[in-house]
mmCIF file of C-alpha atoms and ligand atoms in Angstrom:
data_model
loop_
_atom_site.group_PDB
_atom_site.id
_atom_site.type_symbol
_atom_site.label_atom_id
_atom_site.label_comp_id
_atom_site.label_asym_id
_atom_site.label_seq_id
_atom_site.Cartn_x
_atom_site.Cartn_y
_atom_site.Cartn_z
ATOM 1 C CA UNK A 795 39.880 234.837 88.121
ATOM 2 C CA UNK A 796 39.552 231.174 89.075
ATOM 3 C CA UNK A 797 39.681 230.114 92.739
ATOM 4 C CA UNK A 798 39.919 226.442 93.707
ATOM 5 C CA UNK A 799 40.277 224.568 96.977
ATOM 6 C CA UNK A 800 41.018 221.032 98.142
ATOM 7 C CA UNK A 801 39.804 220.117 101.620
ATOM 8 C CA UNK A 802 38.837 217.222 103.862
ATOM 9 C CA UNK A 803 37.783 218.928 107.077
ATOM 10 C CA UNK A 804 36.646 222.277 105.671
ATOM 11 C CA UNK A 805 39.378 224.727 106.739
ATOM 12 C CA UNK A 806 40.776 225.213 103.222
ATOM 13 C CA UNK A 807 37.228 225.849 101.991
ATOM 14 C CA UNK A 808 36.769 228.478 104.737
ATOM 15 C CA UNK A 809 40.080 230.103 103.762
ATOM 16 C CA UNK A 810 39.105 230.129 100.071
ATOM 17 C CA UNK A 811 35.706 231.638 101.006
ATOM 18 C CA UNK A 812 37.436 234.314 103.090
ATOM 19 C CA UNK A 813 39.717 235.201 100.168
ATOM 20 C CA UNK A 814 36.670 235.335 97.851
ATOM 21 C CA UNK A 815 34.855 237.690 100.267
ATOM 22 C CA UNK A 816 37.855 240.036 100.440
ATOM 23 C CA UNK A 817 38.205 240.026 96.665
ATOM 24 C CA UNK A 818 34.483 240.751 96.286
ATOM 25 C CA UNK A 819 34.988 243.915 98.381
ATOM 26 C CA UNK A 820 37.440 244.898 95.710
ATOM 27 C CA UNK A 821 35.008 244.172 92.903
ATOM 28 C CA UNK A 822 36.694 240.913 91.894
ATOM 29 C CA UNK A 823 34.391 237.946 91.453
ATOM 30 C CA UNK A 824 35.970 234.573 92.297
ATOM 31 C CA UNK A 825 33.622 231.776 93.314
ATOM 32 C CA UNK A 826 35.459 229.076 95.310
ATOM 33 C CA UNK A 827 35.285 225.709 93.533
ATOM 34 C CA UNK A 828 36.037 222.323 95.052
ATOM 35 C CA UNK A 829 38.731 220.378 93.183
ATOM 36 C CA UNK A 830 37.085 217.174 94.424
ATOM 37 C CA UNK A 831 34.305 217.958 91.916
ATOM 38 C CA UNK A 832 34.715 218.333 88.171
ATOM 39 C CA UNK A 833 37.932 219.952 86.952
ATOM 40 C CA UNK A 834 37.542 223.083 84.819
ATOM 41 C CA UNK A 835 37.862 222.866 81.067
ATOM 42 C CA UNK A 836 41.361 223.574 79.761
ATOM 43 C CA UNK A 837 39.992 226.509 77.741
ATOM 44 C CA UNK A 838 38.623 228.094 80.917
ATOM 45 C CA UNK A 839 42.020 227.872 82.583
ATOM 46 C CA UNK A 840 43.804 229.153 79.507
ATOM 47 C CA UNK A 841 41.551 232.246 79.479
ATOM 48 C CA UNK A 842 41.870 232.993 83.219
ATOM 49 C CA UNK A 843 43.961 236.052 84.119
ATOM 50 C CA UNK A 844 44.862 234.451 87.482
ATOM 51 C CA UNK A 845 44.443 230.992 89.012
ATOM 52 C CA UNK A 846 44.349 230.582 92.812
ATOM 53 C CA UNK A 847 44.574 227.171 94.506
ATOM 54 C CA UNK A 848 44.110 226.634 98.269
ATOM 55 C CA UNK A 849 44.948 223.069 99.286
ATOM 56 C CA UNK A 850 45.271 221.150 102.566
ATOM 57 C CA UNK A 851 48.105 218.814 103.535
ATOM 58 C CA UNK A 852 47.605 215.246 104.800
ATOM 59 C CA UNK A 853 50.639 213.251 105.935
ATOM 60 C CA UNK A 854 53.217 215.336 104.139
ATOM 61 C CA UNK A 855 51.409 215.682 100.789
ATOM 62 C CA UNK A 856 48.798 218.037 99.449
ATOM 63 C CA UNK A 857 45.430 216.383 98.837
ATOM 64 C CA UNK A 858 45.391 214.102 95.767
ATOM 65 C CA UNK A 859 42.906 216.256 93.823
ATOM 66 C CA UNK A 860 45.292 219.243 94.107
ATOM 67 C CA UNK A 861 48.226 217.090 92.966
ATOM 68 C CA UNK A 862 46.110 215.790 90.068
ATOM 69 C CA UNK A 863 45.070 219.324 89.140
ATOM 70 C CA UNK A 864 48.704 220.460 88.944
ATOM 71 C CA UNK A 865 49.763 217.322 87.067
ATOM 72 C CA UNK A 866 46.893 217.694 84.567
ATOM 73 C CA UNK A 867 47.251 221.406 83.899
ATOM 74 C CA UNK A 868 50.940 222.032 84.472
ATOM 75 C CA UNK A 869 51.513 223.279 80.931
ATOM 76 C CA UNK A 870 48.718 225.854 81.253
ATOM 77 C CA UNK A 871 49.698 226.847 84.769
ATOM 78 C CA UNK A 872 53.259 227.731 83.839
ATOM 79 C CA UNK A 873 51.740 230.314 81.471
ATOM 80 C CA UNK A 874 48.873 231.690 83.621
ATOM 81 C CA UNK A 875 49.837 233.564 86.806
ATOM 82 C CA UNK A 876 49.312 231.118 89.663
ATOM 83 C CA UNK A 877 48.802 231.665 93.403
ATOM 84 C CA UNK A 878 49.167 228.646 95.648
ATOM 85 C CA UNK A 879 48.130 228.571 99.312
ATOM 86 C CA UNK A 880 49.071 225.495 101.328
ATOM 87 C CA UNK A 881 47.013 224.824 104.470
ATOM 88 C CA UNK A 882 48.652 222.746 107.186
ATOM 89 C CA UNK A 883 49.705 222.704 110.824
ATOM 90 C CA UNK A 884 53.451 223.110 110.277
ATOM 91 C CA UNK A 885 52.677 226.673 109.151
ATOM 92 C CA UNK A 886 51.576 227.578 112.699
ATOM 93 C CA UNK A 887 55.302 228.072 113.450
ATOM 94 C CA UNK A 888 56.944 231.392 112.600
ATOM 95 C CA UNK A 889 59.040 231.249 109.432
ATOM 96 C CA UNK A 890 57.033 228.357 107.948
ATOM 97 C CA UNK A 891 54.566 230.523 106.058
ATOM 98 C CA UNK A 892 56.621 231.260 102.940
ATOM 99 C CA UNK A 893 57.621 228.789 100.243
ATOM 100 C CA UNK A 894 61.308 229.097 101.100
ATOM 101 C CA UNK A 895 60.720 227.968 104.702
ATOM 102 C CA UNK A 896 58.192 225.309 103.949
ATOM 103 C CA UNK A 897 59.089 221.816 102.798
ATOM 104 C CA UNK A 898 55.596 220.722 101.583
ATOM 105 C CA UNK A 899 55.329 223.815 99.429
ATOM 106 C CA UNK A 900 58.871 223.588 98.104
ATOM 107 C CA UNK A 901 58.435 219.899 97.227
ATOM 108 C CA UNK A 902 55.103 220.401 95.451
ATOM 109 C CA UNK A 903 56.417 223.292 93.367
ATOM 110 C CA UNK A 904 59.553 221.325 92.459
ATOM 111 C CA UNK A 905 57.557 218.174 91.618
ATOM 112 C CA UNK A 906 55.333 220.039 89.153
ATOM 113 C CA UNK A 907 58.045 222.518 88.074
ATOM 114 C CA UNK A 908 55.713 225.421 88.914
ATOM 115 C CA UNK A 909 56.785 229.000 89.508
ATOM 116 C CA UNK A 910 53.759 230.708 91.074
ATOM 117 C CA UNK A 911 53.495 234.471 91.304
ATOM 118 C CA UNK A 912 52.730 233.907 94.996
ATOM 119 C CA UNK A 913 53.131 230.805 97.175
ATOM 120 C CA UNK A 914 52.286 230.885 100.873
ATOM 121 C CA UNK A 915 51.493 228.508 103.706
ATOM 122 C CA UNK A 916 48.659 229.217 106.140
ATOM 123 C CA UNK A 917 48.122 227.450 109.461
ATOM 124 C CA UNK A 918 45.037 225.243 109.489
ATOM 125 C CA UNK A 919 42.871 223.796 112.212
ATOM 126 C CA UNK A 920 43.523 221.025 114.720
ATOM 127 C CA UNK A 921 40.408 219.108 115.681
ATOM 128 C CA UNK A 922 41.277 215.940 117.641
ATOM 129 C CA UNK A 923 37.692 214.937 118.569
ATOM 130 C CA UNK A 924 36.828 214.898 114.859
ATOM 131 C CA UNK A 925 39.773 212.661 113.819
ATOM 132 C CA UNK A 926 39.752 208.904 113.491
ATOM 133 C CA UNK A 927 41.528 207.108 116.351
ATOM 134 C CA UNK A 928 44.755 206.336 114.469
ATOM 135 C CA UNK A 929 44.997 209.817 112.892
ATOM 136 C CA UNK A 930 44.469 211.348 116.341
ATOM 137 C CA UNK A 931 47.321 209.308 117.861
ATOM 138 C CA UNK A 932 49.716 210.093 115.004
ATOM 139 C CA UNK A 933 48.935 213.801 115.043
ATOM 140 C CA UNK A 934 49.226 213.932 118.840
ATOM 141 C CA UNK A 935 52.656 212.333 118.503
ATOM 142 C CA UNK A 936 53.697 214.906 115.842
ATOM 143 C CA UNK A 937 52.360 217.709 118.048
ATOM 144 C CA UNK A 938 54.305 216.348 121.023
ATOM 145 C CA UNK A 939 57.500 216.389 118.929
ATOM 146 C CA UNK A 940 56.836 219.924 117.697
ATOM 147 C CA UNK A 941 55.531 221.557 120.897
ATOM 148 C CA UNK A 942 51.840 221.654 119.917
ATOM 149 C CA UNK A 943 48.669 220.717 121.859
ATOM 150 C CA UNK A 944 48.270 217.025 122.729
ATOM 151 C CA UNK A 945 45.018 217.023 124.742
ATOM 152 C CA UNK A 946 42.755 214.686 122.717
ATOM 153 C CA UNK A 947 39.824 217.040 123.398
ATOM 154 C CA UNK A 948 41.654 220.021 121.799
ATOM 155 C CA UNK A 949 40.153 221.868 118.900
ATOM 156 C CA UNK A 950 42.338 224.835 117.910
ATOM 157 C CA UNK A 951 42.062 227.112 114.923
ATOM 158 C CA UNK A 952 45.616 228.253 114.169
ATOM 159 C CA UNK A 953 44.633 230.142 111.018
ATOM 160 C CA UNK A 954 45.664 233.786 111.105
ATOM 161 C CA UNK A 955 42.825 235.557 109.302
ATOM 162 C CA UNK A 956 45.054 238.622 109.146
ATOM 163 C CA UNK A 957 47.564 236.594 107.145
ATOM 164 C CA UNK A 958 44.724 235.393 104.885
ATOM 165 C CA UNK A 959 43.664 239.043 104.390
ATOM 166 C CA UNK A 960 47.221 239.890 103.365
ATOM 167 C CA UNK A 961 47.236 237.038 100.863
ATOM 168 C CA UNK A 962 43.885 238.272 99.469
ATOM 169 C CA UNK A 963 45.334 241.757 99.207
ATOM 170 C CA UNK A 964 48.333 240.454 97.245
ATOM 171 C CA UNK A 965 46.001 238.443 94.998
ATOM 172 C CA UNK A 966 44.007 241.614 94.295
ATOM 173 C CA UNK A 967 47.257 243.411 93.463
ATOM 174 C CA UNK A 968 48.192 240.624 91.077
ATOM 175 C CA UNK A 969 44.778 240.957 89.508
ATOM 176 C CA UNK A 970 45.461 244.619 89.018
ATOM 177 C CA UNK A 971 42.941 245.940 91.519
ATOM 178 C CA UNK A 972 43.747 249.309 93.024
ATOM 179 C CA UNK A 973 40.494 250.261 94.753
ATOM 180 C CA UNK A 974 39.141 249.937 98.277
ATOM 181 C CA UNK A 975 42.462 249.813 100.158
ATOM 182 C CA UNK A 976 43.711 251.440 103.330
ATOM 183 C CA UNK A 977 46.990 253.339 103.651
ATOM 184 C CA UNK A 978 49.073 250.154 104.011
ATOM 185 C CA UNK A 979 47.402 248.429 101.122
ATOM 186 C CA UNK A 980 45.081 246.578 103.537
ATOM 187 C CA UNK A 981 41.463 246.001 102.653
ATOM 188 C CA UNK A 982 38.981 248.465 104.128
ATOM 189 C CA UNK A 983 35.545 247.167 105.035
ATOM 190 C CA UNK A 984 33.166 247.766 102.164
HETATM 191 C C1 FMN B 1471 44.978 212.788 108.897
HETATM 192 C C2 FMN B 1471 45.652 214.140 108.939
HETATM 193 C C3 FMN B 1471 46.974 214.278 108.501
HETATM 194 C C4 FMN B 1471 47.606 215.525 108.551
HETATM 195 N N1 FMN B 1471 48.908 215.632 108.127
HETATM 196 C C5 FMN B 1471 49.544 216.809 108.256
HETATM 197 C C6 FMN B 1471 50.904 216.928 107.885
HETATM 198 O O1 FMN B 1471 51.553 215.990 107.410
HETATM 199 N N2 FMN B 1471 51.510 218.124 108.076
HETATM 200 C C7 FMN B 1471 50.843 219.215 108.602
HETATM 201 O O2 FMN B 1471 51.453 220.273 108.762
HETATM 202 N N3 FMN B 1471 49.520 219.141 108.904
HETATM 203 C C8 FMN B 1471 48.878 217.965 108.744
HETATM 204 N N4 FMN B 1471 47.551 217.858 109.081
HETATM 205 C C9 FMN B 1471 46.818 219.064 109.505
HETATM 206 C C10 FMN B 1471 45.932 219.614 108.374
HETATM 207 O O3 FMN B 1471 46.708 220.044 107.292
HETATM 208 C C11 FMN B 1471 45.101 220.756 108.950
HETATM 209 O O4 FMN B 1471 44.241 220.212 109.922
HETATM 210 C C12 FMN B 1471 44.293 221.487 107.915
HETATM 211 O O5 FMN B 1471 43.569 222.523 108.549
HETATM 212 C C13 FMN B 1471 43.351 220.559 107.174
HETATM 213 O O6 FMN B 1471 42.720 221.281 106.153
HETATM 214 P P1 FMN B 1471 41.209 220.947 105.703
HETATM 215 O O7 FMN B 1471 40.346 221.251 106.919
HETATM 216 O O8 FMN B 1471 40.976 221.882 104.569
HETATM 217 O O9 FMN B 1471 41.163 219.496 105.316
HETATM 218 C C14 FMN B 1471 46.893 216.645 109.039
HETATM 219 C C15 FMN B 1471 45.559 216.514 109.473
HETATM 220 C C16 FMN B 1471 44.951 215.272 109.423
HETATM 221 C C17 FMN B 1471 43.516 215.129 109.901
#
């Protein structure tokens, strides 16, 4: 299995690492790889039983390296089972975690004409002190409009690690892993 991420502030990398750790408990090896580095060879993608991409959103679009990855490998990705996880702050709201309820996800899949086996949105992290001044003001304004935190000192992790576990569990199912699960199909600690 191949597992990629696209990040600027690290939350998508942490989510990809969490998925990798859960999969490892199930005996599936998937080392998270940064799409900002070298892209994989086409042959590697063609041979992969499953491709997982975790990518952050900036100003309404997924990071350019994720867009480039989908544009470059679209033909291969329509054949290989694909899992796409979008990381953003809109997903902190109930009902915005599935492709159907999520405009960034819907638009990306339509743009690249992709039909992933699983597409989900996961809430990311808000970290005002870390942002540049203009980004901080714009995001505070968006948060004000959408009922989120506006205190410029706020640093809030909205990510539901339970939701990430569920995504990892579904990835393992797609990979055909049956072992190491609880009654509800949840992962049990190794
Ligand atoms: C400059 C900037 C722009 C952002 N734009 C959006 C956006 O348009 N929609 C959204 O839901 N979240 C947006 N976010 C929130 C990020 O998607 C969120 O912080 C995510 O955790 C970032 O992932 P990363 O840490 O992997 O880079 C933005 C964050 C920053 C810093």
